[in-house]
mmCIF file of C-alpha atoms in Angstrom:
data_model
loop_
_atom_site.group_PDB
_atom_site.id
_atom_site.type_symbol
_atom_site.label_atom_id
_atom_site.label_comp_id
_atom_site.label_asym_id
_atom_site.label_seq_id
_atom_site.Cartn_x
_atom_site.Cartn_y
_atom_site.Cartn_z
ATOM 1 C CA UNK A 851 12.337 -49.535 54.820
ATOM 2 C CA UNK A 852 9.825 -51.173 52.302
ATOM 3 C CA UNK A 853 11.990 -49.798 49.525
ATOM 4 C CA UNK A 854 14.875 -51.885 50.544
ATOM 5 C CA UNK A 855 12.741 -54.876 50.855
ATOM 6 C CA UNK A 856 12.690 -57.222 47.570
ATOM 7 C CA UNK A 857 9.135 -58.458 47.497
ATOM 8 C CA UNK A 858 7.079 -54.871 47.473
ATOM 9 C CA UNK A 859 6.571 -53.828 44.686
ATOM 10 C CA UNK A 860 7.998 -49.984 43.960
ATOM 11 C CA UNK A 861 4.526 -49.709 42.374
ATOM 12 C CA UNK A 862 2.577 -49.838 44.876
ATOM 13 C CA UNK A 863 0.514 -47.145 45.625
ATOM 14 C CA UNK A 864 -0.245 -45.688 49.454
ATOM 15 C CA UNK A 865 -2.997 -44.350 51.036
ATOM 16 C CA UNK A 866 -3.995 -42.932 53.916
ATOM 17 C CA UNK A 867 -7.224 -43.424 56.343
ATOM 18 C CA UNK A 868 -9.938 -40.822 57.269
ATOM 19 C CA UNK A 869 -11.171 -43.202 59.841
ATOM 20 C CA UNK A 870 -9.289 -43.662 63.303
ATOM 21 C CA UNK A 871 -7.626 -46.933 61.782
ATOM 22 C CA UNK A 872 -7.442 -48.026 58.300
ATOM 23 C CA UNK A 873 -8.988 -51.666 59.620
ATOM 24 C CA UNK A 874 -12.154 -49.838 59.265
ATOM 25 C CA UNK A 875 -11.300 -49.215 55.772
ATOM 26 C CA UNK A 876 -11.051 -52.552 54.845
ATOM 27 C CA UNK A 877 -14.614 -53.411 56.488
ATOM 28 C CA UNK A 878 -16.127 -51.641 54.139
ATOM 29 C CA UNK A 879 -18.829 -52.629 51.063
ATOM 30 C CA UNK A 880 -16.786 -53.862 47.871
ATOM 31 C CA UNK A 881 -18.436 -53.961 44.625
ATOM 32 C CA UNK A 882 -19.193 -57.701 43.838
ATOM 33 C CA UNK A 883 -17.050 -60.180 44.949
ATOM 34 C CA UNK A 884 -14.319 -57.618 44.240
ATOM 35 C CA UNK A 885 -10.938 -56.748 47.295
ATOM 36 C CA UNK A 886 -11.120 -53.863 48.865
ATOM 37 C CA UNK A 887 -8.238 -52.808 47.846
ATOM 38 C CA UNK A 888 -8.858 -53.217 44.274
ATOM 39 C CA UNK A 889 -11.845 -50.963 44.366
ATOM 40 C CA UNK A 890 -9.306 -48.180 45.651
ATOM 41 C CA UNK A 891 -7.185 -48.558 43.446
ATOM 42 C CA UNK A 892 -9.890 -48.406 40.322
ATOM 43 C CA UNK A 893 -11.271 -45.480 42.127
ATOM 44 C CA UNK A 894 -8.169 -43.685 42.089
ATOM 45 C CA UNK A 895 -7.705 -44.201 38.585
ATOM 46 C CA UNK A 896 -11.097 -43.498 37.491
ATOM 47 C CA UNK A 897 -11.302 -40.458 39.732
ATOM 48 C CA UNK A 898 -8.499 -38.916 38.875
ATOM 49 C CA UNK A 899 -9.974 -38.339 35.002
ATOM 50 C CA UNK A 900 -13.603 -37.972 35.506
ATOM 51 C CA UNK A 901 -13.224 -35.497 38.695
ATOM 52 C CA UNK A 902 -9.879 -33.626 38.770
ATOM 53 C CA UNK A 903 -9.867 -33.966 42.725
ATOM 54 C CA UNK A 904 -8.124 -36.828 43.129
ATOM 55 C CA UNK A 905 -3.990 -37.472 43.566
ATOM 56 C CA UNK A 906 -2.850 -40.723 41.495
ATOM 57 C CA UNK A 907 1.284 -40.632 41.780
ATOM 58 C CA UNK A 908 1.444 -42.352 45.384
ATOM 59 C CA UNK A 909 3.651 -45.016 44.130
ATOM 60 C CA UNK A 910 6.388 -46.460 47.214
ATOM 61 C CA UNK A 911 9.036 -45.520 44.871
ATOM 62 C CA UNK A 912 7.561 -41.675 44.468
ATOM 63 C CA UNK A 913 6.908 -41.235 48.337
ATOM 64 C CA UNK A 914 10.381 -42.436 48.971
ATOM 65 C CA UNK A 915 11.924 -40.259 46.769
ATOM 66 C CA UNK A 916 10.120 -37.045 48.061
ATOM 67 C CA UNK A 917 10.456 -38.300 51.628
ATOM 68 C CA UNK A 918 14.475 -38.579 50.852
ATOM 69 C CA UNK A 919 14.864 -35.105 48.970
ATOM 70 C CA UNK A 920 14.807 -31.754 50.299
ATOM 71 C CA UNK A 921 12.490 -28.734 49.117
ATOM 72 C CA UNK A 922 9.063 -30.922 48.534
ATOM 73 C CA UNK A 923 6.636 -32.465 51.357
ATOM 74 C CA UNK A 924 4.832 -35.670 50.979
ATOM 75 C CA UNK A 925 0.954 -35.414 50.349
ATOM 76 C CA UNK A 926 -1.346 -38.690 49.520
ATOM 77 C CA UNK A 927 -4.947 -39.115 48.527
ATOM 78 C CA UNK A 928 -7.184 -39.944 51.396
ATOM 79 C CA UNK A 929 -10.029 -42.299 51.447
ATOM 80 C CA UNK A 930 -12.734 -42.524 53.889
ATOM 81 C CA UNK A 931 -16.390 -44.954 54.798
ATOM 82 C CA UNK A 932 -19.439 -43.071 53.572
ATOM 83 C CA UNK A 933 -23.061 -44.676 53.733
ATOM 84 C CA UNK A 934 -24.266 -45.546 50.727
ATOM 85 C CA UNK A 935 -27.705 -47.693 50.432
ATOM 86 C CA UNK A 936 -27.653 -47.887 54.098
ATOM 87 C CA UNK A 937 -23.882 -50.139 53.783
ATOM 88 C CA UNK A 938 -20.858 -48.910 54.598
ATOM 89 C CA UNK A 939 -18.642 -47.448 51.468
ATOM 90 C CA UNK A 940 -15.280 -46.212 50.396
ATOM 91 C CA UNK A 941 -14.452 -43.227 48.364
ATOM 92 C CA UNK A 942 -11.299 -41.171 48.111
ATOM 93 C CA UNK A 943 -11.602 -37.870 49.661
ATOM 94 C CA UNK A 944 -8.617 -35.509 49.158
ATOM 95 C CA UNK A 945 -5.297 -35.439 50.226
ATOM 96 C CA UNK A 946 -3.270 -35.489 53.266
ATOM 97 C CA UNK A 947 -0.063 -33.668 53.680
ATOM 98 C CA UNK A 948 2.788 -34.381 55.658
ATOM 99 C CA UNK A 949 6.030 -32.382 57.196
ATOM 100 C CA UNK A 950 9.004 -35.121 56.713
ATOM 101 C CA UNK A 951 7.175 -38.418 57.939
ATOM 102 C CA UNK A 952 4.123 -36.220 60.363
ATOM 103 C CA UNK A 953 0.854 -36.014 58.864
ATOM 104 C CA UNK A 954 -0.094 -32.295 59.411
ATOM 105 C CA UNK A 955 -3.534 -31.951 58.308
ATOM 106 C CA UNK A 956 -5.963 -32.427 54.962
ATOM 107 C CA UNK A 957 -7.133 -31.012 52.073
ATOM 108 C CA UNK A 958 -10.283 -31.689 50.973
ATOM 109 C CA UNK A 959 -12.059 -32.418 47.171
ATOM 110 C CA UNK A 960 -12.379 -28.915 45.975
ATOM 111 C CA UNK A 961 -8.870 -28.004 47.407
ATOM 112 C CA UNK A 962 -7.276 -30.707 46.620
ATOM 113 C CA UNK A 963 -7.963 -29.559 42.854
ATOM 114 C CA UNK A 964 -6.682 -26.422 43.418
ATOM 115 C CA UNK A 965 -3.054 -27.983 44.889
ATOM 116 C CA UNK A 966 -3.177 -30.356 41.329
ATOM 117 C CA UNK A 967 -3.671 -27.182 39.069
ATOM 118 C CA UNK A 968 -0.741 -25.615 41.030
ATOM 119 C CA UNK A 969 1.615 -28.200 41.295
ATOM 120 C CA UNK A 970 0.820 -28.959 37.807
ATOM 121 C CA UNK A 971 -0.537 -32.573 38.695
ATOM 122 C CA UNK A 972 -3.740 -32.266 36.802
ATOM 123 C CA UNK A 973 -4.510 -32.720 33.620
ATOM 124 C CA UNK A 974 -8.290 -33.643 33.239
ATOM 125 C CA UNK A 975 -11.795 -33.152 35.248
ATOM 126 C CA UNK A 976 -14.537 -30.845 35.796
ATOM 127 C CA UNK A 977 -14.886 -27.402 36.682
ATOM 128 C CA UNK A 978 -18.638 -26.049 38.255
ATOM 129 C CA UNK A 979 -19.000 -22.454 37.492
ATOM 130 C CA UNK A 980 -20.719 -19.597 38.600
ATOM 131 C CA UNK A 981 -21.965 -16.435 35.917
ATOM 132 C CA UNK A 982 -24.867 -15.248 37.691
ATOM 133 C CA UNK A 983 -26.081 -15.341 40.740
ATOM 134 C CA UNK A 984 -25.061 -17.676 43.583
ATOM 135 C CA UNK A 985 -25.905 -21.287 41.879
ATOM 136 C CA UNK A 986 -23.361 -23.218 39.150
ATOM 137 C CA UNK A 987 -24.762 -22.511 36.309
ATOM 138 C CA UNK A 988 -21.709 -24.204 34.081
ATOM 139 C CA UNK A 989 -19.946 -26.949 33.990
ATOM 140 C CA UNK A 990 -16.224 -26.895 32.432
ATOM 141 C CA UNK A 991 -14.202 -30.153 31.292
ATOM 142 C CA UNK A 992 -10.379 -30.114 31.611
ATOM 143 C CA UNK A 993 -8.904 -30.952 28.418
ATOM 144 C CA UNK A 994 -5.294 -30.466 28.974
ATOM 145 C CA UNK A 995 -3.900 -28.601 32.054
ATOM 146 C CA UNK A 996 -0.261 -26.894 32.722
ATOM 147 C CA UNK A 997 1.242 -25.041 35.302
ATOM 148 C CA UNK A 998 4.618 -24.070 35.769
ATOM 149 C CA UNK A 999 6.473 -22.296 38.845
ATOM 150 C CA UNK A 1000 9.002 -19.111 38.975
ATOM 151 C CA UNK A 1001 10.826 -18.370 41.917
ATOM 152 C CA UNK A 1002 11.078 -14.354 41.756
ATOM 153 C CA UNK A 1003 13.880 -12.207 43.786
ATOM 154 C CA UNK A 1004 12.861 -8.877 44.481
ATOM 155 C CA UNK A 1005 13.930 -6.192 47.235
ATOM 156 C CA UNK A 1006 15.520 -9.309 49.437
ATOM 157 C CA UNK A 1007 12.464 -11.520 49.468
ATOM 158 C CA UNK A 1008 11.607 -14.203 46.966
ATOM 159 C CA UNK A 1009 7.928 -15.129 46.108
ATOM 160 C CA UNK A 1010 7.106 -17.696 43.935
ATOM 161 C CA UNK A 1011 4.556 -17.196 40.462
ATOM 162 C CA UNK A 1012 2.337 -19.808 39.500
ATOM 163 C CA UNK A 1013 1.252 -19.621 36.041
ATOM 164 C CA UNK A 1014 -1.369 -21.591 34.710
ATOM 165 C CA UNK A 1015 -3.065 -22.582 31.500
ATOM 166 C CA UNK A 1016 -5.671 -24.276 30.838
ATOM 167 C CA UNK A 1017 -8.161 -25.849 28.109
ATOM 168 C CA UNK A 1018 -11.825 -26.526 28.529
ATOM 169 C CA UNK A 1019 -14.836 -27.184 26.687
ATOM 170 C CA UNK A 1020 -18.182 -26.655 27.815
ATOM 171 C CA UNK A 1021 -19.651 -29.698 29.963
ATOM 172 C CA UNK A 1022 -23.158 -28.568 30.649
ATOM 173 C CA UNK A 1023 -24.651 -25.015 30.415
ATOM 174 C CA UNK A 1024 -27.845 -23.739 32.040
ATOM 175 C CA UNK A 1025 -30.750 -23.081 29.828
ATOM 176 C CA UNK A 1026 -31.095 -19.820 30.552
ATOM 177 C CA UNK A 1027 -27.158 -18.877 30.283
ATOM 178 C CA UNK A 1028 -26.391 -17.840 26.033
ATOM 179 C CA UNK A 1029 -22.260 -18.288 25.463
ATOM 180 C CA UNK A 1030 -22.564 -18.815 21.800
ATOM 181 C CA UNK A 1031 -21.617 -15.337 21.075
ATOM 182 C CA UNK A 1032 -18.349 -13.688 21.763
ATOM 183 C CA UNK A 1033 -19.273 -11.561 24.613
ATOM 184 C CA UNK A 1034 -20.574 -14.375 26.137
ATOM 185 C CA UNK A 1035 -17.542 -16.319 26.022
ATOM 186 C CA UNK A 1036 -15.534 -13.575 27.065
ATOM 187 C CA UNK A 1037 -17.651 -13.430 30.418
ATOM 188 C CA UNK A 1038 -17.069 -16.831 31.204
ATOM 189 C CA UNK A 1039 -13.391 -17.229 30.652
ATOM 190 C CA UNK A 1040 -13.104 -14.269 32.967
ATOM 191 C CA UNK A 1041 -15.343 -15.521 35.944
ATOM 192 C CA UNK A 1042 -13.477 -19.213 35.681
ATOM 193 C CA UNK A 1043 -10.028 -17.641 35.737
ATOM 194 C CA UNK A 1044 -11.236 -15.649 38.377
ATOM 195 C CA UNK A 1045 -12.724 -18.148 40.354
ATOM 196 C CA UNK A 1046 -9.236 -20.852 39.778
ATOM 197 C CA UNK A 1047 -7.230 -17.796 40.635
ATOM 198 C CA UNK A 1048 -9.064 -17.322 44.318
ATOM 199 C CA UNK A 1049 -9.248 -20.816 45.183
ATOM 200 C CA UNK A 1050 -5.502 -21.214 44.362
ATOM 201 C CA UNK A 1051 -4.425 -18.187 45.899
ATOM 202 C CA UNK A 1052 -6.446 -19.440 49.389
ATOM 203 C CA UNK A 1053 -5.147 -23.099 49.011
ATOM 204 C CA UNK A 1054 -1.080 -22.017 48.042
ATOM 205 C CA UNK A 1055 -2.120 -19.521 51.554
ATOM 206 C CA UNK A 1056 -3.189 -22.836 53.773
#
């Protein structure tokens, strides 16, 4: 095992590849005369504020610890080559899960937020709304996030609530949308906890 090895370090962070290999990871643009690697790892600290999509606690010591315990599986943020400028680039995209040491499949962006609000593993990023109609018309920043998890027994079955709260501010607002007055307001926090309830629900379901 790495772990047991003394020149890793128990910070290092993991990763895993969209591609078939993670060679073709590491063929990809960098930005300057910057490593690879380096760009990942600013991306995944960078993401993890601006967007609220990405997973940042995929430290060697963390994924040993989860892969030795019992109860929790191991997920890690997932970065794949998109084409940007006509060159090859990397970005992180999501997480993938795992049963013991299997991968068993991927979340993607928007889910992947929904797992961090559950698993209370988020605490800043952005929120697109909808009020009216079919098109984001609002744009919610994450100030502070928490979520916390009750196992409930009841009539020889136990389910699990997820409760979470969360504080926002408003990011951007369409011109045409007025929440300066209470009612207004009052619509919107409704349609966002609807809309983080749904997602979560269908992510907590997959």
């Amino acid at each position: 095992l790495m772990i047991a090895d003394n020149e890793p370090r128990p910070t290092m962070k993991f990763v895993i590849s969209y591609e078939k290999t993670a060679r073709e990871i590491f063929l990809g643009k960098t930005t300057g005369n910057s490593i690879i690697s380096y760009d990942i790892n600013k991306a995944l600290d960078y993401s993890s504020d601006l967007t609220g999509t990405v997973l940042n606690t995929n430290h060697l010591y963390q994924s040993f610890n989860i892969l030795s315990a019992e109860g929790e599986s191991l997920v890690l943020p997932v970065v794949r080559n998109v084409m940007n400028d006509k060159e090859k680039a990397t970005e992180i995209y999501g997480v993938a899960c795992f049963k013991g040491s299997k991968l068993i499949g991927f979340l993607k962006p928007e889910d992947t937020r929904s797992f961090l609000f559950a698993t209370d593993g988020l605490n800043r990023g952005i929120l697109n709304e909808r009020t009216t109609g079919s098109k984001y018309d609002v744009t919610l920043k994450i100030k502070q996030s928490k979520s916390t998890v009750t196992p409930v027994y009841q009539a020889g079955k136990i389910t699990m609530e997820i409760h979470i709260k969360t504080d926002v501010s408003l990011d951007e607002v369409d011109v045409s949308a007025n929440y300066s007055n209470q009612e207004g307001r009052e619509k919107l926090q409704s349609s966002a906890q609807q809309a983080l309830q749904e997602k979560g629900t269908a992510v907590v379901t997959k």
